[in-house]
CSV table of C-alpha atoms and ligand atoms in Angstrom, one decimal:
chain,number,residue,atom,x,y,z
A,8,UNK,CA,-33.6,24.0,20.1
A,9,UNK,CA,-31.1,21.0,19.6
A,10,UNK,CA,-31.3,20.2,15.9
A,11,UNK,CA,-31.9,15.9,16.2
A,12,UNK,CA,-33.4,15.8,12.3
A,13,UNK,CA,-29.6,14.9,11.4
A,14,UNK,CA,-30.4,16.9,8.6
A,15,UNK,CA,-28.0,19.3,6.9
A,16,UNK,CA,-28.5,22.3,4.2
A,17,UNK,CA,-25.2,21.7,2.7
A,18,UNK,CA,-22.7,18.7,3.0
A,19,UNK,CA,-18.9,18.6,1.7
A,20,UNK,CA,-17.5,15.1,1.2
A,21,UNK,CA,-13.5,15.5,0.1
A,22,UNK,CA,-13.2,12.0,-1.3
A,23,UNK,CA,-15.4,9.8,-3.3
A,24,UNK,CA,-14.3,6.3,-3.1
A,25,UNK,CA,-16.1,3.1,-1.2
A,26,UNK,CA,-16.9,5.1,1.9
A,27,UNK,CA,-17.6,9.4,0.4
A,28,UNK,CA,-20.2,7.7,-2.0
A,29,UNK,CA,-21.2,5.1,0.7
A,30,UNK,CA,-22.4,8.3,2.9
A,31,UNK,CA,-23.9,10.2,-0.1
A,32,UNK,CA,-26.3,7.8,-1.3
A,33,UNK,CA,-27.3,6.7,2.8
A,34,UNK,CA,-27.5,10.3,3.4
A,35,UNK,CA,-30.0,10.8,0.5
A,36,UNK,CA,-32.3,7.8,1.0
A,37,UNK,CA,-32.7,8.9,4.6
A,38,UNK,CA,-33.5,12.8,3.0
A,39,UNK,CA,-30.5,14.4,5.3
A,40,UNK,CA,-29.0,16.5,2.9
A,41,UNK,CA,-30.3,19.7,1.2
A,42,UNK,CA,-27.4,19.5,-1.4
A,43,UNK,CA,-24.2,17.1,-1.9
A,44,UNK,CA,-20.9,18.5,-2.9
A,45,UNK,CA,-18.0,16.5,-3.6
A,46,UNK,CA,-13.9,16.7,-4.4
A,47,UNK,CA,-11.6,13.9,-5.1
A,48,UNK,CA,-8.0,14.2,-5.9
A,49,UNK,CA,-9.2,13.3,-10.3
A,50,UNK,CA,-11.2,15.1,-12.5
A,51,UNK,CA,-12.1,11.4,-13.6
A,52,UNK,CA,-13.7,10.4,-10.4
A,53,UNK,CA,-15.6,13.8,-10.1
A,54,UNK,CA,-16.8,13.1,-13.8
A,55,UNK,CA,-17.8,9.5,-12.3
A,56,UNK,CA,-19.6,10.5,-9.4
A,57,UNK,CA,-21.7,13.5,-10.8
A,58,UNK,CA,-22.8,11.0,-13.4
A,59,UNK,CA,-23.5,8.3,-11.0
A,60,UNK,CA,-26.0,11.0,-9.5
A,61,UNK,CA,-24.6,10.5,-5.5
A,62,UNK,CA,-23.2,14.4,-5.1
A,63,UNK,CA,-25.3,17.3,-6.5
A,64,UNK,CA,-22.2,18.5,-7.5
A,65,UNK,CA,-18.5,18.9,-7.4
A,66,UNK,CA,-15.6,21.1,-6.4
A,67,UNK,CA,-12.1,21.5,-8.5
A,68,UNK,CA,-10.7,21.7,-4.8
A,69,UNK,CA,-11.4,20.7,-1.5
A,70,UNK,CA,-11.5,24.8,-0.3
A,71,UNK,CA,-13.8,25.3,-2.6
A,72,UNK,CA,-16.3,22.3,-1.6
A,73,UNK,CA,-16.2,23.1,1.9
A,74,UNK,CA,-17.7,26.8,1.2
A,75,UNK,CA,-20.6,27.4,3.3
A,76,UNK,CA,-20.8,23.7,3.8
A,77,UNK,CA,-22.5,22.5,7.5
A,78,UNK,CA,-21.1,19.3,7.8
A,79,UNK,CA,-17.8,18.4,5.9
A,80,UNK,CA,-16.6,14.7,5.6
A,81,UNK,CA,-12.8,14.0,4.7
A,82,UNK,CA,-13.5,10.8,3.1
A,83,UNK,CA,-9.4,10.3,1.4
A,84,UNK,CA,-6.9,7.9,2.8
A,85,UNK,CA,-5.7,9.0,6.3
A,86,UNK,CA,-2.6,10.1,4.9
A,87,UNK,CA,-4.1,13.4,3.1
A,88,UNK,CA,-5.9,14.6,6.3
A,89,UNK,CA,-3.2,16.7,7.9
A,90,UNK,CA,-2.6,18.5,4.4
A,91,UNK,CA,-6.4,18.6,3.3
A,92,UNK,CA,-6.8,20.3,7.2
A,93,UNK,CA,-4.5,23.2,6.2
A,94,UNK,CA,-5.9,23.5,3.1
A,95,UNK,CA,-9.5,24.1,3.7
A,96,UNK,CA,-8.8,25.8,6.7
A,97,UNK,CA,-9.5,29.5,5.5
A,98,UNK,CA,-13.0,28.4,3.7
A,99,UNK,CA,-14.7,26.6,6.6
A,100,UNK,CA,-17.9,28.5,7.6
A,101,UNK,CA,-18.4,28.9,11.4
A,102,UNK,CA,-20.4,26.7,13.4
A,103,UNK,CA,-19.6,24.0,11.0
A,104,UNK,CA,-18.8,20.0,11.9
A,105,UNK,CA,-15.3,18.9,10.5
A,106,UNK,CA,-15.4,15.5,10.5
A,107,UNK,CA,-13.7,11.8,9.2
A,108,UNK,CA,-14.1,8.3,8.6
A,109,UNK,CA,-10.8,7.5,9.3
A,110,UNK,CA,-9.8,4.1,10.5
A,111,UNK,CA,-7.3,5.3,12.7
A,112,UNK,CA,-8.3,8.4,15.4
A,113,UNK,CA,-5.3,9.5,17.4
A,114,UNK,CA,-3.1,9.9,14.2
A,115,UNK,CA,-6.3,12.0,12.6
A,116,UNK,CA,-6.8,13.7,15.9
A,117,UNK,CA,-2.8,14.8,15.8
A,118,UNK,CA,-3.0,15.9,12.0
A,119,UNK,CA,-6.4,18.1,11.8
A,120,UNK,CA,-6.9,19.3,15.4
A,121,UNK,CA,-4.3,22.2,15.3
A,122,UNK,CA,-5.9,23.6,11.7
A,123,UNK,CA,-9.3,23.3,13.0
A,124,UNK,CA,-10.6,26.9,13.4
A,125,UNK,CA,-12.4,28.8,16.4
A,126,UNK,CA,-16.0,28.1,16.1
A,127,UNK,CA,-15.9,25.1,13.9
A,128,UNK,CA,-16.7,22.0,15.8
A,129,UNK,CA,-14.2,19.2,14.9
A,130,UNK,CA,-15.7,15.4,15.6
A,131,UNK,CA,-13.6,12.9,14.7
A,132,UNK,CA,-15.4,9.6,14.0
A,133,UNK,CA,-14.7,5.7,12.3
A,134,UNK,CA,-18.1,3.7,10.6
A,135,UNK,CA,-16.6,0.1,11.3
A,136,UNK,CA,-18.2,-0.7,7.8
A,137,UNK,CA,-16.5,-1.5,4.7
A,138,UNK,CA,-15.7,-4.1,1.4
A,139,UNK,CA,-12.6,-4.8,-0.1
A,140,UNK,CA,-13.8,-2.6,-3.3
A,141,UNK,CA,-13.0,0.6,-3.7
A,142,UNK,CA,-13.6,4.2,-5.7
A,143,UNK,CA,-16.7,5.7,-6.7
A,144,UNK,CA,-18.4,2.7,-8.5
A,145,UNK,CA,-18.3,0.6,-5.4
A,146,UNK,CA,-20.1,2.6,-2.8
A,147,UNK,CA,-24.0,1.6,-1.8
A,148,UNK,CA,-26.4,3.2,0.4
A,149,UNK,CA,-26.5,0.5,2.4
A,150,UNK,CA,-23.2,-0.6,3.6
A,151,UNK,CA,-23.4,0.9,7.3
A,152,UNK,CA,-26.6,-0.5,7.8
A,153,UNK,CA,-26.6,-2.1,11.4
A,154,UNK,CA,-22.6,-1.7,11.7
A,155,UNK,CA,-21.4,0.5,14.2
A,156,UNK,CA,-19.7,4.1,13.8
A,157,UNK,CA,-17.2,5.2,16.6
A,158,UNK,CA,-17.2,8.9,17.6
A,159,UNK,CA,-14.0,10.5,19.6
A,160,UNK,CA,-15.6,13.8,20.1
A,161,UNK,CA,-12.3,15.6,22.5
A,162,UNK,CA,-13.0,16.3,25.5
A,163,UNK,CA,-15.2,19.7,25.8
A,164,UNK,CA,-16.4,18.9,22.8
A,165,UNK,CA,-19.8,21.2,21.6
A,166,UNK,CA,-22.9,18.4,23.2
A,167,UNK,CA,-25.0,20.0,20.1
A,168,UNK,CA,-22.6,19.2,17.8
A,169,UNK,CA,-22.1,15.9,18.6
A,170,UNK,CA,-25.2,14.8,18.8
A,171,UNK,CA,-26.2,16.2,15.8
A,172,UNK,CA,-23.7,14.2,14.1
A,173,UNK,CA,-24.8,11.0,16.0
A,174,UNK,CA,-27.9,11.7,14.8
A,175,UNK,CA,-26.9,11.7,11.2
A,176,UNK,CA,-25.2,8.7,11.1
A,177,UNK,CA,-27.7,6.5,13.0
A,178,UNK,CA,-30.1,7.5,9.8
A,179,UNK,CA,-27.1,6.2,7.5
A,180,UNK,CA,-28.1,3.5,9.7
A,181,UNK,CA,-24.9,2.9,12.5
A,182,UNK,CA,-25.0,2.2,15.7
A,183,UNK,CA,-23.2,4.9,17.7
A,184,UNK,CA,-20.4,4.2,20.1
A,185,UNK,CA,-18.3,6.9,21.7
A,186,UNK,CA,-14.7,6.1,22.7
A,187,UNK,CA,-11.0,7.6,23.4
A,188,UNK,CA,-9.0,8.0,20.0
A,189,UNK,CA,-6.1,5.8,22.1
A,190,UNK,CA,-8.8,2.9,22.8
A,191,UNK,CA,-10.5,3.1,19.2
A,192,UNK,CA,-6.6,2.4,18.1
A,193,UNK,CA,-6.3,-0.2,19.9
A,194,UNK,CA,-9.6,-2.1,19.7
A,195,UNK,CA,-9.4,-1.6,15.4
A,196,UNK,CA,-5.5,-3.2,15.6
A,197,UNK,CA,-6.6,-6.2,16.9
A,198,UNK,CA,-10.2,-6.6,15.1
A,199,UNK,CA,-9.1,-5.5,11.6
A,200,UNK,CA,-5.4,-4.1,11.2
A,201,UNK,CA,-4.0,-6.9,12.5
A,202,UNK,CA,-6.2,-9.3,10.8
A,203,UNK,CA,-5.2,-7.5,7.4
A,204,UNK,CA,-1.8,-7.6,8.3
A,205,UNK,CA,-2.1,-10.9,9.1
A,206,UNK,CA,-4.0,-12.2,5.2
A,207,UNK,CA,-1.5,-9.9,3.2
A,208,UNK,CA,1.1,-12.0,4.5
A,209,UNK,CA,-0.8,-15.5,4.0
A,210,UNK,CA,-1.5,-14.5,0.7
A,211,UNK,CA,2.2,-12.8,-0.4
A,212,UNK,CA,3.5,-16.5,1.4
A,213,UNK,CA,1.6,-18.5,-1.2
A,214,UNK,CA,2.7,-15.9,-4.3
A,215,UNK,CA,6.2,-16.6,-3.0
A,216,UNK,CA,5.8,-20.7,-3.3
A,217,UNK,CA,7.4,-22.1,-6.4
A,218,UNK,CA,6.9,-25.7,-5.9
A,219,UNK,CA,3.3,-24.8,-5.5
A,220,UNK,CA,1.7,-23.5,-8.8
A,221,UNK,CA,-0.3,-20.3,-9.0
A,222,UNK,CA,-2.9,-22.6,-10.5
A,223,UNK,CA,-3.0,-24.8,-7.1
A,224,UNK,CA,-3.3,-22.1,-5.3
A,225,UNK,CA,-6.7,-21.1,-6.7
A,226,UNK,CA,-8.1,-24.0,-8.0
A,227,UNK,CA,-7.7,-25.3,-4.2
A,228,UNK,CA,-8.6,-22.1,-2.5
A,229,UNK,CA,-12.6,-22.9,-1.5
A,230,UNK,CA,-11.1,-23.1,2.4
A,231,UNK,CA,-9.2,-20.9,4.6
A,232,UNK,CA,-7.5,-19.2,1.5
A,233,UNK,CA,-10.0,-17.8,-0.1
A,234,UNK,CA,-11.0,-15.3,2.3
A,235,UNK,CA,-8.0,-14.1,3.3
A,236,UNK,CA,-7.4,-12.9,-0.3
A,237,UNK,CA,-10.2,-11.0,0.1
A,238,UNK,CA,-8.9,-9.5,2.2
A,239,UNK,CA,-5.9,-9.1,1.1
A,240,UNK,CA,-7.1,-7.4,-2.1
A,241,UNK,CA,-8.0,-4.0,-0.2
A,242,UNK,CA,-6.6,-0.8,-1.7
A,243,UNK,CA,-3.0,-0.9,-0.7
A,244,UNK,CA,-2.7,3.2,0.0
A,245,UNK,CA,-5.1,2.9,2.0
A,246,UNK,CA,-3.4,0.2,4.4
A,247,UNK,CA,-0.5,1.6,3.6
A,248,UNK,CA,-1.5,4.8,5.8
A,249,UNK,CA,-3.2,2.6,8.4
A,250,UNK,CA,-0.1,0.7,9.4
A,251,UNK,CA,2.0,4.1,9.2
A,252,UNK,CA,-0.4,6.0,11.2
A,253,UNK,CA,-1.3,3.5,13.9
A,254,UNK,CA,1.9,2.1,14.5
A,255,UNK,CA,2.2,1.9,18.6
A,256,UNK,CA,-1.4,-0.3,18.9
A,257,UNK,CA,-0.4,-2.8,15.7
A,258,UNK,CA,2.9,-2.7,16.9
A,259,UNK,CA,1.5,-4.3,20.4
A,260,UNK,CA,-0.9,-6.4,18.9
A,261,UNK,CA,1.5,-8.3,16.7
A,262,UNK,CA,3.6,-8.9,19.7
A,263,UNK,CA,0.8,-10.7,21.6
A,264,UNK,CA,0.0,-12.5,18.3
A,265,UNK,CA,3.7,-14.0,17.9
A,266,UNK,CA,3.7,-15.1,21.4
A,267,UNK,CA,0.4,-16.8,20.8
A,268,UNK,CA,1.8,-18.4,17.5
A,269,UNK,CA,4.9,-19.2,19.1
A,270,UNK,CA,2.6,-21.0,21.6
A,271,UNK,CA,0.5,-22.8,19.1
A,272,UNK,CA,4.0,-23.8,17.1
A,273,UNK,CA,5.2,-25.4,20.2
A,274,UNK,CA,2.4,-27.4,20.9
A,275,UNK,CA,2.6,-28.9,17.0
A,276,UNK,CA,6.3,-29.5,17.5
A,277,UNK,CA,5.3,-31.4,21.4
A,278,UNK,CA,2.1,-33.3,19.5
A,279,UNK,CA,0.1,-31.3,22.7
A,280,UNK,CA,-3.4,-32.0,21.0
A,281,UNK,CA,-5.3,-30.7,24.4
A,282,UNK,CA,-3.4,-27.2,23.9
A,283,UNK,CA,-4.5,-27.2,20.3
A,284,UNK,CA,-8.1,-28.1,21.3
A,285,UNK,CA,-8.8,-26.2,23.9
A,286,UNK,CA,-7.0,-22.8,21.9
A,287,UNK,CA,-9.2,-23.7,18.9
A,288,UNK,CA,-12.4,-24.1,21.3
A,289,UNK,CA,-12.2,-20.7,22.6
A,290,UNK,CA,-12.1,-19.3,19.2
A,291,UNK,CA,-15.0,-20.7,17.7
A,292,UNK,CA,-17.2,-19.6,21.1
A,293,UNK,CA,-16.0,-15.9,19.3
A,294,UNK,CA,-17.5,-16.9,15.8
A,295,UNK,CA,-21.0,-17.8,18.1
A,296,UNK,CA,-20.8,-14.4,19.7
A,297,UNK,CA,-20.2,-12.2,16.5
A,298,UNK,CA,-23.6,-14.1,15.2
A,299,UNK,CA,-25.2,-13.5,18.3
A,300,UNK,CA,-24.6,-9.4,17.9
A,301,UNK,CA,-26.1,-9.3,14.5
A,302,UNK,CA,-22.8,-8.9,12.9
A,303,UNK,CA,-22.2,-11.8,10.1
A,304,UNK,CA,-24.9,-14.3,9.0
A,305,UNK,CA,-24.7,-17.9,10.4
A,306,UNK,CA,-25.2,-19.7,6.8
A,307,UNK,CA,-22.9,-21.7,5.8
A,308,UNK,CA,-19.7,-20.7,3.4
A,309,UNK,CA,-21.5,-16.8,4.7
A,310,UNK,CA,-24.1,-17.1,3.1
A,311,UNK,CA,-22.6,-16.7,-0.3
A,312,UNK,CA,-25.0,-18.9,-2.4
A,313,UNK,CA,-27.5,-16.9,-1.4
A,314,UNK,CA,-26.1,-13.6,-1.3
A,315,UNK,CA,-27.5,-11.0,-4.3
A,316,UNK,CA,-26.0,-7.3,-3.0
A,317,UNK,CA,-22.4,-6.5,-2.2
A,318,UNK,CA,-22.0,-7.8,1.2
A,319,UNK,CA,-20.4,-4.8,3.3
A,320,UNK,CA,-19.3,-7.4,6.0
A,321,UNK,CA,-15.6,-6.3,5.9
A,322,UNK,CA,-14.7,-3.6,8.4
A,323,UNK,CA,-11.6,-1.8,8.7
B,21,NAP,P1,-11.2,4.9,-1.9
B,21,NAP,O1,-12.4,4.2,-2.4
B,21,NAP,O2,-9.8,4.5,-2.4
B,21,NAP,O3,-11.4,6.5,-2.1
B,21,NAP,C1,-10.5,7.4,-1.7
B,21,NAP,C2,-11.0,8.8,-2.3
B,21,NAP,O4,-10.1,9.8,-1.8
B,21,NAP,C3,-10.9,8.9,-3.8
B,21,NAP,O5,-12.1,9.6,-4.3
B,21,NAP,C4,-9.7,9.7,-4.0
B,21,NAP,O6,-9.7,10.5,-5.2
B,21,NAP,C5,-9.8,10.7,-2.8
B,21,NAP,N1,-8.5,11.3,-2.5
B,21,NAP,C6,-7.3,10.7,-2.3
B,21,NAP,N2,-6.4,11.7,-2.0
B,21,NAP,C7,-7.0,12.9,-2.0
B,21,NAP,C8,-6.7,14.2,-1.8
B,21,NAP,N3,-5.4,14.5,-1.5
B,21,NAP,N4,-7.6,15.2,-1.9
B,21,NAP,C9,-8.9,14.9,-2.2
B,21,NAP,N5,-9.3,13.6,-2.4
B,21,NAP,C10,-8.4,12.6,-2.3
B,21,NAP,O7,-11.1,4.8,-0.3
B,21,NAP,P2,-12.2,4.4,0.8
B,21,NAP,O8,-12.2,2.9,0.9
B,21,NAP,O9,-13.4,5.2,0.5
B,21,NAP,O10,-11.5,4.9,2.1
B,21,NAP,C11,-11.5,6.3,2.5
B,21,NAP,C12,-11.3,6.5,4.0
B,21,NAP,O11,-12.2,5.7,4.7
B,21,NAP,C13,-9.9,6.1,4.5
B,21,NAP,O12,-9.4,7.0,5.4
B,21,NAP,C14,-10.1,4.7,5.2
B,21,NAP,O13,-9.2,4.6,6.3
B,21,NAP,C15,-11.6,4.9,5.7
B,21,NAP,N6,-12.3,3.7,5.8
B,21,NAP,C16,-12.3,2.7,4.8
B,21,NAP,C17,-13.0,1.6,4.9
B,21,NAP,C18,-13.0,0.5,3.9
B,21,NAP,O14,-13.2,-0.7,4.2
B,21,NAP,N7,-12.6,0.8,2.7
B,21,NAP,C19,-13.9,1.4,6.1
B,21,NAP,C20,-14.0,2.4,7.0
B,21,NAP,C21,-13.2,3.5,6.9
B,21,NAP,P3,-9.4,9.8,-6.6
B,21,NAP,O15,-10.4,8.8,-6.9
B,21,NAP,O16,-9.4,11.0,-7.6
B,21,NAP,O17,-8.0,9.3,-6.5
């Protein structure tokens, strides 16, 4: 009988940051774990999280977490994956799901697949869901609410397995896409690495201005500004190992987007208002579609007046 409760007896999370305590509390308002276990790299964060209550309890290592766990979640920065593979290797009970929440899937793919053993089933996967915030104080059971997870099950891949793990993350409350790791890459460099890229610049540009004072800059920043250093404040190890480890896709993205500014810089230079307006037309029929799909709110300034919880409307 397939198991479609997306319930487990025993769940491992090896990191407990925004997205390992994120999954713990979702996965115990829905009721889909018998017990919680959790490792992080300090004993400060393990300390953190027990007391917070989200794990039922914790590891010193990540081999020991992983014992006779049936679904373990690597929840560190894609950097540690290949390494945290190796290491809990040996302890990985069979019939287990490995899995990730990775933002990049053919790097991850690459570093766990060769240490994943015979009769574990390894299911890579990406919840597009996130907030600039992170560690174990910043995670909330609602953050994947109605945002999508992407699965890259490999090909051959164990159909119980997977759906078993669909099944537990559309009670964390995802969506569920499948896709390639190579088009997941791709699709995430232009809809979030690029965009990161992209405010860590704007913002490091305006840090770099002398004539304008660092008082200017955020007295004045209710506009354009302000969001991008949202953005820009994400945990820099974290987008460290995204741009390292999904290099080819951002790599092609940013080409495309210096042609396009290139375009855009000429038509400033030319005074060509029609190839400014019609560029900045197609754009905001985007912003229409993206409010359409359920996936930001239509109020004005988004909706930040109004807004009470953390808003989870930053994906990555
Ligand atoms: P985070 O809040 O910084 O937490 C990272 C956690 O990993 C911490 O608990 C850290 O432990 C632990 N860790 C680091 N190295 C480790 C190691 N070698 N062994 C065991 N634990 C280790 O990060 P996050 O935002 O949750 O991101 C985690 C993953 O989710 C990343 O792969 C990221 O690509 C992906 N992701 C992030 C977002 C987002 O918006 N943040 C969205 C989707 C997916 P310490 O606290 O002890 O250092």
């Amino acid at each position: 009988m397939p198991d479609e409760s997306g319930k487990f007896d025993r769940i491992a999370l090896i990191g407990l940051g925004l997205i390992g305590s994120s999954i713990a509390w979702a996965a115990k308002r829905a009721g889909l774990a018998g017990h919680i276990v959790g490792a992080a790299r300090s004993e400060q964060t393990r300390k953190i999280s027990q007391r917070l209550g989200f794990v039922d309890s914790v590891a010193a290592t990540p081999s020991e977490a992983v014992k006779n766990a049936d679904l373990v979640i690597l929840c560190a920065p894609v950097g540690t994956y290949g390494a945290l593979a190796q290491e809990i290797q040996g302890s990985l009970k069979q019939g287990a799901i490995v899995t990730d929440v990775g933002s990049v899937k053919t790097a991850v793919v690459r570093d766990i697949g060769p240490f994943v053993p015979e009769g574990v089933h390894f299911i890579p996967a990406h919840p597009v869901a996130g907030t600039e915030f992170s560690g174990p104080e910043s995670g909330f059971a609602e953050l994947f609410d109605n945002r999508w997870c992407i699965l890259t099950p490999p090909p051959g891949a164990d159909r119980g397995a997977v759906d078993r793990l669909t099944r537990f993350w559309q009670r964390c409350g995802s969506n569920v896409d499948f896709m390639t790791p190579e088009h997941h890459d791709l699709v995430l460099a232009v809809v979030s690495h690029l965009p990161h890229l992209i405010a860590y610049n704007m913002v490091g540009t305006a840090a770099d201005l002398e004539e304008v004072t660092q008082t200017e800059v955020i007295k004045y920043s209710a506009s354009g500004f302000r969001d991008s250093t949202r953005i820009a404040a994400s945990d820099p190890t974290m987008w460290r190992d995204i741009f390292l480890n999904n290099r080819e896709a951002v790599l092609e993205m940013l080409g495309r987007f210096s042609e396009n500014i290139s375009a855009l810089q000429r038509a400033i230079r030319w005074g060509d208002g029609d190839a400014l307006f019609d560029a900045f037309s197609r754009t905001r029929a985007i912003r229409k579609q993206i409010i359409e799909a359920g996936q930001d709110t239509a109020e004005p300034d988004f909706g930040r007046a109004a807004r009470k919880t953390p808003p989870g409307d930053k994906i990555s």
